[in-house]
Every structure is written in C-alpha cells, then in structure tokens.
PDB file of C-alpha atoms in Angstrom:
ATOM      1  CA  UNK A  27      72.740  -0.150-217.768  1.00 65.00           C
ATOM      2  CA  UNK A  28      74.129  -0.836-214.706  1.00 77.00           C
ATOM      3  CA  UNK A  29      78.032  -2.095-213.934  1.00 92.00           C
ATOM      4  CA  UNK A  30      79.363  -4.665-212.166  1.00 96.00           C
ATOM      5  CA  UNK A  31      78.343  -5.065-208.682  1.00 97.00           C
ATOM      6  CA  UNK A  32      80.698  -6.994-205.792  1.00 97.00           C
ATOM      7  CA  UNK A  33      79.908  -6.875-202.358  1.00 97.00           C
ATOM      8  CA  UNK A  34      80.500  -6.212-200.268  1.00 97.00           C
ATOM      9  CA  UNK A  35      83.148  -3.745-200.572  1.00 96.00           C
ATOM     10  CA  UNK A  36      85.270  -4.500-197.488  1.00 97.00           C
ATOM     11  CA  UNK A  37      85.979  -7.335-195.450  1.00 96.00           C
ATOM     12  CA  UNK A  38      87.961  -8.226-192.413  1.00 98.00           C
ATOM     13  CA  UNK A  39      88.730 -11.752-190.944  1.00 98.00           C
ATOM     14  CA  UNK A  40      90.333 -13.505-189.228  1.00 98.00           C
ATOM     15  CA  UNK A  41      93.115 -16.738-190.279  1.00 98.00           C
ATOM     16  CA  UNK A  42      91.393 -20.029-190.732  1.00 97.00           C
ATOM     17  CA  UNK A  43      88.081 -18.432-191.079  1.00 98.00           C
ATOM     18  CA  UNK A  44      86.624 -18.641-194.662  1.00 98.00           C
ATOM     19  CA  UNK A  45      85.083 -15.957-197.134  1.00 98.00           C
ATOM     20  CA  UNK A  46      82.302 -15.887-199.641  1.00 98.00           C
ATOM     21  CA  UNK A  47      82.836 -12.809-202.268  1.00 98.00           C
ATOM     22  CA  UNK A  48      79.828 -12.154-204.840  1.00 98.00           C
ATOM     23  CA  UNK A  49      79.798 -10.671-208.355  1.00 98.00           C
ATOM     24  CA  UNK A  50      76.968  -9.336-210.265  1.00 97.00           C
ATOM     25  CA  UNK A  51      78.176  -8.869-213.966  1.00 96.00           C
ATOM     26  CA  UNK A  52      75.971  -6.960-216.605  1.00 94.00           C
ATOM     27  CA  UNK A  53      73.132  -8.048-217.975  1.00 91.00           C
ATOM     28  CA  UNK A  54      73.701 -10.272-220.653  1.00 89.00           C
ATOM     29  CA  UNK A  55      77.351 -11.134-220.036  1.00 90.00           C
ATOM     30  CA  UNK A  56      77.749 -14.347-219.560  1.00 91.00           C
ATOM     31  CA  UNK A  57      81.769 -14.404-218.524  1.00 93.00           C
ATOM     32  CA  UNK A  58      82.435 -13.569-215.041  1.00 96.00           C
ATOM     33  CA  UNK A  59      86.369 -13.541-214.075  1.00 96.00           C
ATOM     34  CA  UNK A  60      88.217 -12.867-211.182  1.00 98.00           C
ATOM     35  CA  UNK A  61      91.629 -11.292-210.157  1.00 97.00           C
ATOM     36  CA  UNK A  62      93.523 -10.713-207.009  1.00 98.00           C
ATOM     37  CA  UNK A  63      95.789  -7.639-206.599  1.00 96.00           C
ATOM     38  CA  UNK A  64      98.352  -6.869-203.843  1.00 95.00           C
ATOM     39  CA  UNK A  65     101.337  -4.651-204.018  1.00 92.00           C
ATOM     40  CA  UNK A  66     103.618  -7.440-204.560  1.00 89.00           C
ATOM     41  CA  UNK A  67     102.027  -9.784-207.082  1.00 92.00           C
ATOM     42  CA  UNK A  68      99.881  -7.087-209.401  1.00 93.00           C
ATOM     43  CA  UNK A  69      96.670  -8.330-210.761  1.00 96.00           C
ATOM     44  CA  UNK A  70      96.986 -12.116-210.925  1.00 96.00           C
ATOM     45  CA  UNK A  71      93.941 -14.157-212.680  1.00 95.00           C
ATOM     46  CA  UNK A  72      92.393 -16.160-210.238  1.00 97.00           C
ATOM     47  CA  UNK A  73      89.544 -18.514-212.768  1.00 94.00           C
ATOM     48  CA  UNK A  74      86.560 -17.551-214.905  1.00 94.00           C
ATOM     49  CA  UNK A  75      83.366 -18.577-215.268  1.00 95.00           C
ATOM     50  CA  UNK A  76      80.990 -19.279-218.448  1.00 92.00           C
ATOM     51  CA  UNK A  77      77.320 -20.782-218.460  1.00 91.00           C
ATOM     52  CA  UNK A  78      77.975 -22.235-214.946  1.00 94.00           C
ATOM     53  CA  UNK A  79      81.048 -23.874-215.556  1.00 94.00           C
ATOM     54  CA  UNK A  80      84.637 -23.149-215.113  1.00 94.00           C
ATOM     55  CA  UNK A  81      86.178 -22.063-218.440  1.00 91.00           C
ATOM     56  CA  UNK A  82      90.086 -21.651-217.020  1.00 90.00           C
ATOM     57  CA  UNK A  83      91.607 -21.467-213.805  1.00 93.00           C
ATOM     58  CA  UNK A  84      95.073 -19.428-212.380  1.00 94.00           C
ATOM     59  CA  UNK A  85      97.554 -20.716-210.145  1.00 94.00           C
ATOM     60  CA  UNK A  86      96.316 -20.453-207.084  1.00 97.00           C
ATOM     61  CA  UNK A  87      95.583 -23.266-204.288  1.00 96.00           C
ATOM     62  CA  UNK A  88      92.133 -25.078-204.050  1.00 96.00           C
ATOM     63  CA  UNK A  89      91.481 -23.122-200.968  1.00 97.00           C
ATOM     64  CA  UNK A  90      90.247 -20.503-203.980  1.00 98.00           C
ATOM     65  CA  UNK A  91      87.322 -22.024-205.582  1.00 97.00           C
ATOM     66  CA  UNK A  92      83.992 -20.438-207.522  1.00 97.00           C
ATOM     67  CA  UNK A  93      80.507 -20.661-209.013  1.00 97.00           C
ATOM     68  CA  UNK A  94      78.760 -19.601-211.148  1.00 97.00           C
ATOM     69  CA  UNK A  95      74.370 -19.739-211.218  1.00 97.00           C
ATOM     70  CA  UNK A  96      72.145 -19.957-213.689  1.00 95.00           C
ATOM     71  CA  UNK A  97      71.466 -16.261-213.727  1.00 94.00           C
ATOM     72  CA  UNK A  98      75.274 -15.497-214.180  1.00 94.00           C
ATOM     73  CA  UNK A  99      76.069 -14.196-210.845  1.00 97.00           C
ATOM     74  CA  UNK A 100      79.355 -15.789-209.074  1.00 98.00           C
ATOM     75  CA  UNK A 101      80.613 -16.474-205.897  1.00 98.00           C
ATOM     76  CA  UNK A 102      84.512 -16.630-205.170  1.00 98.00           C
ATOM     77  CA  UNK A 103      84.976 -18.833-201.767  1.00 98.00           C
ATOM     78  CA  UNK A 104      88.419 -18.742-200.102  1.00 98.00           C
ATOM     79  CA  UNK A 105      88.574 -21.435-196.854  1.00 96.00           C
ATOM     80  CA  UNK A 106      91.300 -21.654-194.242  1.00 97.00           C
ATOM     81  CA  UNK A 107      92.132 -17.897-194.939  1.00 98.00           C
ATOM     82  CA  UNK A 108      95.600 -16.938-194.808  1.00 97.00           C
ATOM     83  CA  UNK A 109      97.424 -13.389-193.845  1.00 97.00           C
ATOM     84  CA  UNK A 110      99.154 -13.263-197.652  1.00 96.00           C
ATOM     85  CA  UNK A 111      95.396 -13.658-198.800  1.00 97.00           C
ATOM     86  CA  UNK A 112      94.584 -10.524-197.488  1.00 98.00           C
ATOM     87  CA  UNK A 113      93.942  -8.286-201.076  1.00 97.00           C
ATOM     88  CA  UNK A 114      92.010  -6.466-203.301  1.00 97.00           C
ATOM     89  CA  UNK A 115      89.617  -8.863-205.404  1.00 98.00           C
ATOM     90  CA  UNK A 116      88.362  -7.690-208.657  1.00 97.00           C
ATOM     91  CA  UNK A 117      85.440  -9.454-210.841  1.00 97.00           C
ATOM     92  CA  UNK A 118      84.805  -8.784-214.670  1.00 96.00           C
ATOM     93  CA  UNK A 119      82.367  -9.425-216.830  1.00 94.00           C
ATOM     94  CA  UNK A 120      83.195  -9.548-220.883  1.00 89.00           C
ATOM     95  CA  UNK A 121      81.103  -8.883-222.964  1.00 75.00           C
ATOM     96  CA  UNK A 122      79.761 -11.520-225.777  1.00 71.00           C
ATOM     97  CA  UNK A 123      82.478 -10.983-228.205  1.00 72.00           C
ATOM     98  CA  UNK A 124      85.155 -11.230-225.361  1.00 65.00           C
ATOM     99  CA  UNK A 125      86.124  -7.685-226.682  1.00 78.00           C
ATOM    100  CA  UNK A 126      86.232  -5.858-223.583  1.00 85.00           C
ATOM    101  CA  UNK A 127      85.888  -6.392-220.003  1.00 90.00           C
ATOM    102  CA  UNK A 128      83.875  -4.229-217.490  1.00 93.00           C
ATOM    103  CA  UNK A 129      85.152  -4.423-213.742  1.00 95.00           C
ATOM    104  CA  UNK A 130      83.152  -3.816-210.399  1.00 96.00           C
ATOM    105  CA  UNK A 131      84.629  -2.066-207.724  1.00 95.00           C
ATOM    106  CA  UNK A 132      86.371  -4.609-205.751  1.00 96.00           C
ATOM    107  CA  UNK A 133      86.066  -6.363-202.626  1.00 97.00           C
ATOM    108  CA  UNK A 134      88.697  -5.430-200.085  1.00 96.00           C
ATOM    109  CA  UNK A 135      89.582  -8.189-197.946  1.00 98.00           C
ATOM    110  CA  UNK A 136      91.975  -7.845-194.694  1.00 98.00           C
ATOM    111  CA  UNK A 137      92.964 -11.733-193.001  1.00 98.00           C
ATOM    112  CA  UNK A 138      94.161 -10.406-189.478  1.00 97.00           C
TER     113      UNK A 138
ATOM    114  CA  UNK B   5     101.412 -17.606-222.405  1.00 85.00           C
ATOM    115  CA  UNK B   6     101.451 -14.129-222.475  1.00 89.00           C
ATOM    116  CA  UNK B   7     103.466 -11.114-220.624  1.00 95.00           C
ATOM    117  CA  UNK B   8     103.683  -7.538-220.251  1.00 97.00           C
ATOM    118  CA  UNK B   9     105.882  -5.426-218.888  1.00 97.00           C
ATOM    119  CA  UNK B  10     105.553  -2.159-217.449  1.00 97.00           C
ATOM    120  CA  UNK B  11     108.671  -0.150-217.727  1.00 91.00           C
ATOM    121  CA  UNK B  12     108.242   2.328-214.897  1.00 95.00           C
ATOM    122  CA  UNK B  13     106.638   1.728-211.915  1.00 95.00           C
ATOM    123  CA  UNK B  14     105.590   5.451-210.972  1.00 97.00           C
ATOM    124  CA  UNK B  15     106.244   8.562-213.030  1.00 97.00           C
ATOM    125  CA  UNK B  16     105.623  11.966-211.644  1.00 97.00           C
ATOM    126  CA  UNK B  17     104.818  14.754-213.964  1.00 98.00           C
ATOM    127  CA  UNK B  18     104.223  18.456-213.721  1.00 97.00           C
ATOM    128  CA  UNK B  19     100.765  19.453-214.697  1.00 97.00           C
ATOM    129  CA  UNK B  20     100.106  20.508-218.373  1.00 97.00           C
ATOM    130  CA  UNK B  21     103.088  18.713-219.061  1.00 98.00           C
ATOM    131  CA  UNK B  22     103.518  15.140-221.619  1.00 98.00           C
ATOM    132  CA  UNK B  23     103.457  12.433-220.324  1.00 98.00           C
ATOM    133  CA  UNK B  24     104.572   8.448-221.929  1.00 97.00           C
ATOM    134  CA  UNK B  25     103.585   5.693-220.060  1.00 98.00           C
ATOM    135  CA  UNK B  26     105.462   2.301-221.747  1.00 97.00           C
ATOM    136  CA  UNK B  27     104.470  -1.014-222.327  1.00 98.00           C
ATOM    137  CA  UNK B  28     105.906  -3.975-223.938  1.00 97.00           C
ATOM    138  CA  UNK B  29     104.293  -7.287-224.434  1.00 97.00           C
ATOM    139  CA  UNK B  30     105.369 -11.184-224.925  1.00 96.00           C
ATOM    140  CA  UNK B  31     102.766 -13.407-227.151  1.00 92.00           C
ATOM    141  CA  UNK B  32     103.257 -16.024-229.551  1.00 90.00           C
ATOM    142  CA  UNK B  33      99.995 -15.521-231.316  1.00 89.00           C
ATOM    143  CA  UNK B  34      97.913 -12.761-232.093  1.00 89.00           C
ATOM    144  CA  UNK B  35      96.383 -10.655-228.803  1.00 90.00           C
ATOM    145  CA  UNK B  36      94.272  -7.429-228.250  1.00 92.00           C
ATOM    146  CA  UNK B  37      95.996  -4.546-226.048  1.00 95.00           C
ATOM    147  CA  UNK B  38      94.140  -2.476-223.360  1.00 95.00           C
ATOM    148  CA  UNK B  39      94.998   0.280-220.817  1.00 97.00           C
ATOM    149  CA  UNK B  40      93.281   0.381-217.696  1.00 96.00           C
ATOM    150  CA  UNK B  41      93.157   3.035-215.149  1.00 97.00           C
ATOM    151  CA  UNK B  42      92.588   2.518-211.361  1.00 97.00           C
ATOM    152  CA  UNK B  43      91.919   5.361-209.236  1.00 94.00           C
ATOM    153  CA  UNK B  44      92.251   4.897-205.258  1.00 88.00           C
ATOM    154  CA  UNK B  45      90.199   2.318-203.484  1.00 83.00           C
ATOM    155  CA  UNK B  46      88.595   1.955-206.815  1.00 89.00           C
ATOM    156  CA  UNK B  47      88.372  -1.153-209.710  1.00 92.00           C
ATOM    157  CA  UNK B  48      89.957  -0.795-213.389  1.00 95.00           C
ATOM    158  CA  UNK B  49      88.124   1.118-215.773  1.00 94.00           C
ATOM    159  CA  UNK B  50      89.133   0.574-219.102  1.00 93.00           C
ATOM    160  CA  UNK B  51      90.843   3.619-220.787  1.00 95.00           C
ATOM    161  CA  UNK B  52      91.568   2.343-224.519  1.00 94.00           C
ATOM    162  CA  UNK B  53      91.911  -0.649-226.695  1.00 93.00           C
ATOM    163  CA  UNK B  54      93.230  -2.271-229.867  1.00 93.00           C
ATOM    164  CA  UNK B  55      91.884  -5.277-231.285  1.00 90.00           C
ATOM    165  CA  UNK B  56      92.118  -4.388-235.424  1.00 86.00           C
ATOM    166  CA  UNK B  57      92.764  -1.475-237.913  1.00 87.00           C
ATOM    167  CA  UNK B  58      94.266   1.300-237.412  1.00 87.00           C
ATOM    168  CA  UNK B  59      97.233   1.074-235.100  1.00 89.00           C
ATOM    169  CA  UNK B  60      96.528   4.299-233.338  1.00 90.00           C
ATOM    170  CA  UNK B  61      93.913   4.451-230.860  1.00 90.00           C
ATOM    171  CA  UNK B  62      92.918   7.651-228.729  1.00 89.00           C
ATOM    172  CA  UNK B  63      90.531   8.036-225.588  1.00 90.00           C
ATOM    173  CA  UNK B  64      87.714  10.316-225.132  1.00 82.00           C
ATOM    174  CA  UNK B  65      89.627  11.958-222.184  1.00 87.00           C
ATOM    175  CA  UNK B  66      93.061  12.995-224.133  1.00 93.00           C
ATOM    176  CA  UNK B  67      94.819   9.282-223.902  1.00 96.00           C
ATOM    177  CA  UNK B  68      96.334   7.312-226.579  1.00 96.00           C
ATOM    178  CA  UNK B  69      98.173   4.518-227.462  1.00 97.00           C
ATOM    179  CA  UNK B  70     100.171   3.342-230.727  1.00 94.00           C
ATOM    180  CA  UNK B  71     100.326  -0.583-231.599  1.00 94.00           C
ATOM    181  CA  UNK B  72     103.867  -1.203-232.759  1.00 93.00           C
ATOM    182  CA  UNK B  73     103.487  -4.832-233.878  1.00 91.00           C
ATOM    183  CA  UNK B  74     107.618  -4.517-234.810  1.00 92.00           C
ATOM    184  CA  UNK B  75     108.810  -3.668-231.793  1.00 91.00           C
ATOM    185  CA  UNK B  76     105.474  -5.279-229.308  1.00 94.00           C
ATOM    186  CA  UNK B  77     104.702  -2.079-228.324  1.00 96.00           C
ATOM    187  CA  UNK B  78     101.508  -0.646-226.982  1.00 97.00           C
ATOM    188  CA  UNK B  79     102.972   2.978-225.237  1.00 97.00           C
ATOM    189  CA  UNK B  80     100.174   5.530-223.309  1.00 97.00           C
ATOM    190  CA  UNK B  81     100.281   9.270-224.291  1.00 97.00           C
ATOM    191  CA  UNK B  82      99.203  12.307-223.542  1.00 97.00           C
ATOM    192  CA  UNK B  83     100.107  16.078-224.624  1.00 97.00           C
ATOM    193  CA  UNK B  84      98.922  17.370-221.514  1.00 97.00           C
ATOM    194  CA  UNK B  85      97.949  15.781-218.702  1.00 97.00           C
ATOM    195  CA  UNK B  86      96.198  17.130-215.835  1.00 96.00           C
ATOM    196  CA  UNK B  87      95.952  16.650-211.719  1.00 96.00           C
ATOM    197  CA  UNK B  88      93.125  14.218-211.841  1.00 95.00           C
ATOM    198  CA  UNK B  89      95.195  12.330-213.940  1.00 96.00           C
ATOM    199  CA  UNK B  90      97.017  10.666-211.139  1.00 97.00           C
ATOM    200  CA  UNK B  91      95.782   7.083-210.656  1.00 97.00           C
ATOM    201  CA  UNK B  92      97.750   3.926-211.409  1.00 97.00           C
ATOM    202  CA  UNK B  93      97.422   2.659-215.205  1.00 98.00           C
ATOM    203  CA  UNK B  94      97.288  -1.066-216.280  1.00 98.00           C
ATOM    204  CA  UNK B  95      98.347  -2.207-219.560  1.00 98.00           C
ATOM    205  CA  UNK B  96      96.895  -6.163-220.308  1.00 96.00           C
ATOM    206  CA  UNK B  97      96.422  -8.476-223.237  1.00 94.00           C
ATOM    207  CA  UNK B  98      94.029 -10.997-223.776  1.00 91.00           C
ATOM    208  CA  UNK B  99      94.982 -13.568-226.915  1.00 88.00           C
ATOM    209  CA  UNK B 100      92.622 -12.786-229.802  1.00 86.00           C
ATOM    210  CA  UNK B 101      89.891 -15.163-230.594  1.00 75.00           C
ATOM    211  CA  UNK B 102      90.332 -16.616-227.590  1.00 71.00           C
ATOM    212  CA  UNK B 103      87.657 -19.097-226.424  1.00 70.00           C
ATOM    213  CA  UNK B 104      87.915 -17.526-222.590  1.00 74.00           C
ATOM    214  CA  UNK B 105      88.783 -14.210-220.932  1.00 82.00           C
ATOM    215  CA  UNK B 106      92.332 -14.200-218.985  1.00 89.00           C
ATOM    216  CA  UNK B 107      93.997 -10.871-219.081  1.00 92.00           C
ATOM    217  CA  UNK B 108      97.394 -10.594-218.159  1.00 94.00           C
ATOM    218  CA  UNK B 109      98.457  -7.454-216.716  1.00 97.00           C
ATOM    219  CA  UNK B 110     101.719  -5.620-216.187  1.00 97.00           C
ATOM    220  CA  UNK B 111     102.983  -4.181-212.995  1.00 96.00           C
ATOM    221  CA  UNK B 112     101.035  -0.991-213.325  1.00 97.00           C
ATOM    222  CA  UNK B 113     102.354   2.678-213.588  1.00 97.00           C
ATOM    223  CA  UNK B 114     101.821   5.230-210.637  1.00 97.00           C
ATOM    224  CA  UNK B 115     101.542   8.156-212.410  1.00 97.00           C
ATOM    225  CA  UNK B 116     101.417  11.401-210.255  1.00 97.00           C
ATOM    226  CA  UNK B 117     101.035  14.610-211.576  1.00 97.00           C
ATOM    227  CA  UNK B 118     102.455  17.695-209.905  1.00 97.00           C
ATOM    228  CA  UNK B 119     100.920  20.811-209.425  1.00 95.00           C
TER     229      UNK B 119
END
C-alpha cells in the first residue's frame, strides 16, 4: 500500500511569488491535514480537509488556503509568499476511524 | 484546546544506555497520545499510541510509553537505545472521538545518542 506522497520535495522562491504544494494520501483515507514546522514555532496545524470540504482550520492568514478533489488529493496554496513562510510542510492522511495518522515526506519550501 | 509539553528539548545519551523522553499534556476532555519520530530531512513516522486499555504501550523497535491519566503523563522509554536512535521525537494528542483530525504537538526532543 503505498504512503503519502507530497511533491515535490523542495522548493525555492522568491517573496511575493506564490506556491502550490500537493498531497496524495492513502487510498481510502478520506482526511488530508496539513502542518507547518520551523525551528521556532514546532509543528503548527495549518487546516484539514474531508470529502472536499474544509473540516477545521489553524491560525494562520488567508494567504494559506487549500482543496481538496473528489479523488481526495489536496493542494495547499500560499500567495504573496513571505521570508517567515519559508518551512517544512507536512500532509497526513487519517485513517477512517481518525485513529492514526500517516505522514508523507514533506515539502521543503525556502522564500528567498 | 489542547497542549503538550515537551520537557527537554535535546537529550544526549551514550549508546546501550536508558533513555526517558517526557511528556505532559493539557485537555479538558478525553484525547489519544502518540509519539512520533522524525529522522533528518524526513516526515513523522508514528512510533506508538494510546487510545484505550491497557495503559502501557510498547513499539516493535524497543520504545514505550506509560499513560498516567493522574499525573497527564505519556513518558518515552527505552532500556537501551542505540545510534540510529538519534532523530527528533514528537509527542501529540488528538481529542478522542473527535469529528476532525488536529494534532497538537509538543516542542519535540533531539535525542542524540553517543557512541
């Protein structure tokens, strides 16, 4: 079975530009979540996604926004990047009974 | 809300050695209690978990955890801990029977294990 899948694995940009991450969660999970870590803040929650729609959101700005499709793959978008946005971002998918949840490998991303 | 707290932020340990990593959490209701490892340049992988039963919970790789529900507890042991052991370790909650998936994560642990 495979894992979660994000790509792509690194990123570099540049301020004011703005990013599209993807996550591929197992099959049959339905959850997709993401997180941001950097050395200062940790792993903050960023939103999640069920069925296509947005289940619960973090405290971030609406520069951070998401989707989800119909075949449970999401998109993270940040717009009018920042330098403090620059971080590791992590997407999980839970499994059915919310029990557990599986992360891919991350998507590196470096605002210059 | 939730919150956990990581007591130390790294702990080096000489190979072959014990080692406690410690957690504490904050809840007002019920919540289920994971460890997550990260290795470098790598995502979390989950280590262990308690959602129920019996308040010990062990890892295939040596790891395990107690649930002290007194003192909101969930500390990471092991007897004997090894070089590739070194990775930073995440311990998160997630409210049980939840209706969707936040975790909320402590600080981490660097722990580093000398040769």
């Amino acid at each position: 079975k495979a894992g979660v899948t994000q790509t792509p694995r690194y990123l570099i940009k540049t301020r004011g530009q703005q990013v599209t991450l993807s996550c591929s969660p197992i099959s049959g999970h339905r959850s997709v979540s993401w997180y941001q870590q950097t050395p200062g803040q940790g792993l903050q929650f960023l939103f999640e996604y069920f069925s296509e729609t947005q289940r619960n959101k973090g405290n971030f700005p609406g520069r951070f926004s998401g989707r989800q499709f119909s075949n449970s793959r999401s998109e993270m978008n940040v717009s009018t990047l920042e330098l403090g946005d620059s971080a590791l971002y992590l997407c999980a998918s839970s499994s059915p009974q919310n029990t557990e949840a599986f992360f891919g490998q991350g998507t590196r991303l470096t605002v210059v | 809300a939730q919150s956990v707290t990581q007591l130390d932020s790294q702990v080096p340990v000489f190979e072959e050695a014990p080692v406690e990593l410690r957690c504490n959490y904050s809840s007002s209701v019920s919540v289920y209690l994971f460890w997550y490892v990260q290795y470098p340049n790598q995502g979390l992988q989950l280590l262990l978990k308690y959602l129920s039963g019996s308040t010990l919970v062990e890892s295939i790789n040596g790891f395990e955890a107690e649930f002290n529900k007194s003192q909101t507890s969930f500390h990471l042991r092991k007897p004997s801990v090894h070089i590739s052991d070194t990775a930073e370790y995440f311990c998160a909650v997630i409210p049980s029977g939840a209706g969707s998936y936040q975790l909320t994560f402590g600080k981490g642990t660097k722990l580093s294990v000398i040769p």
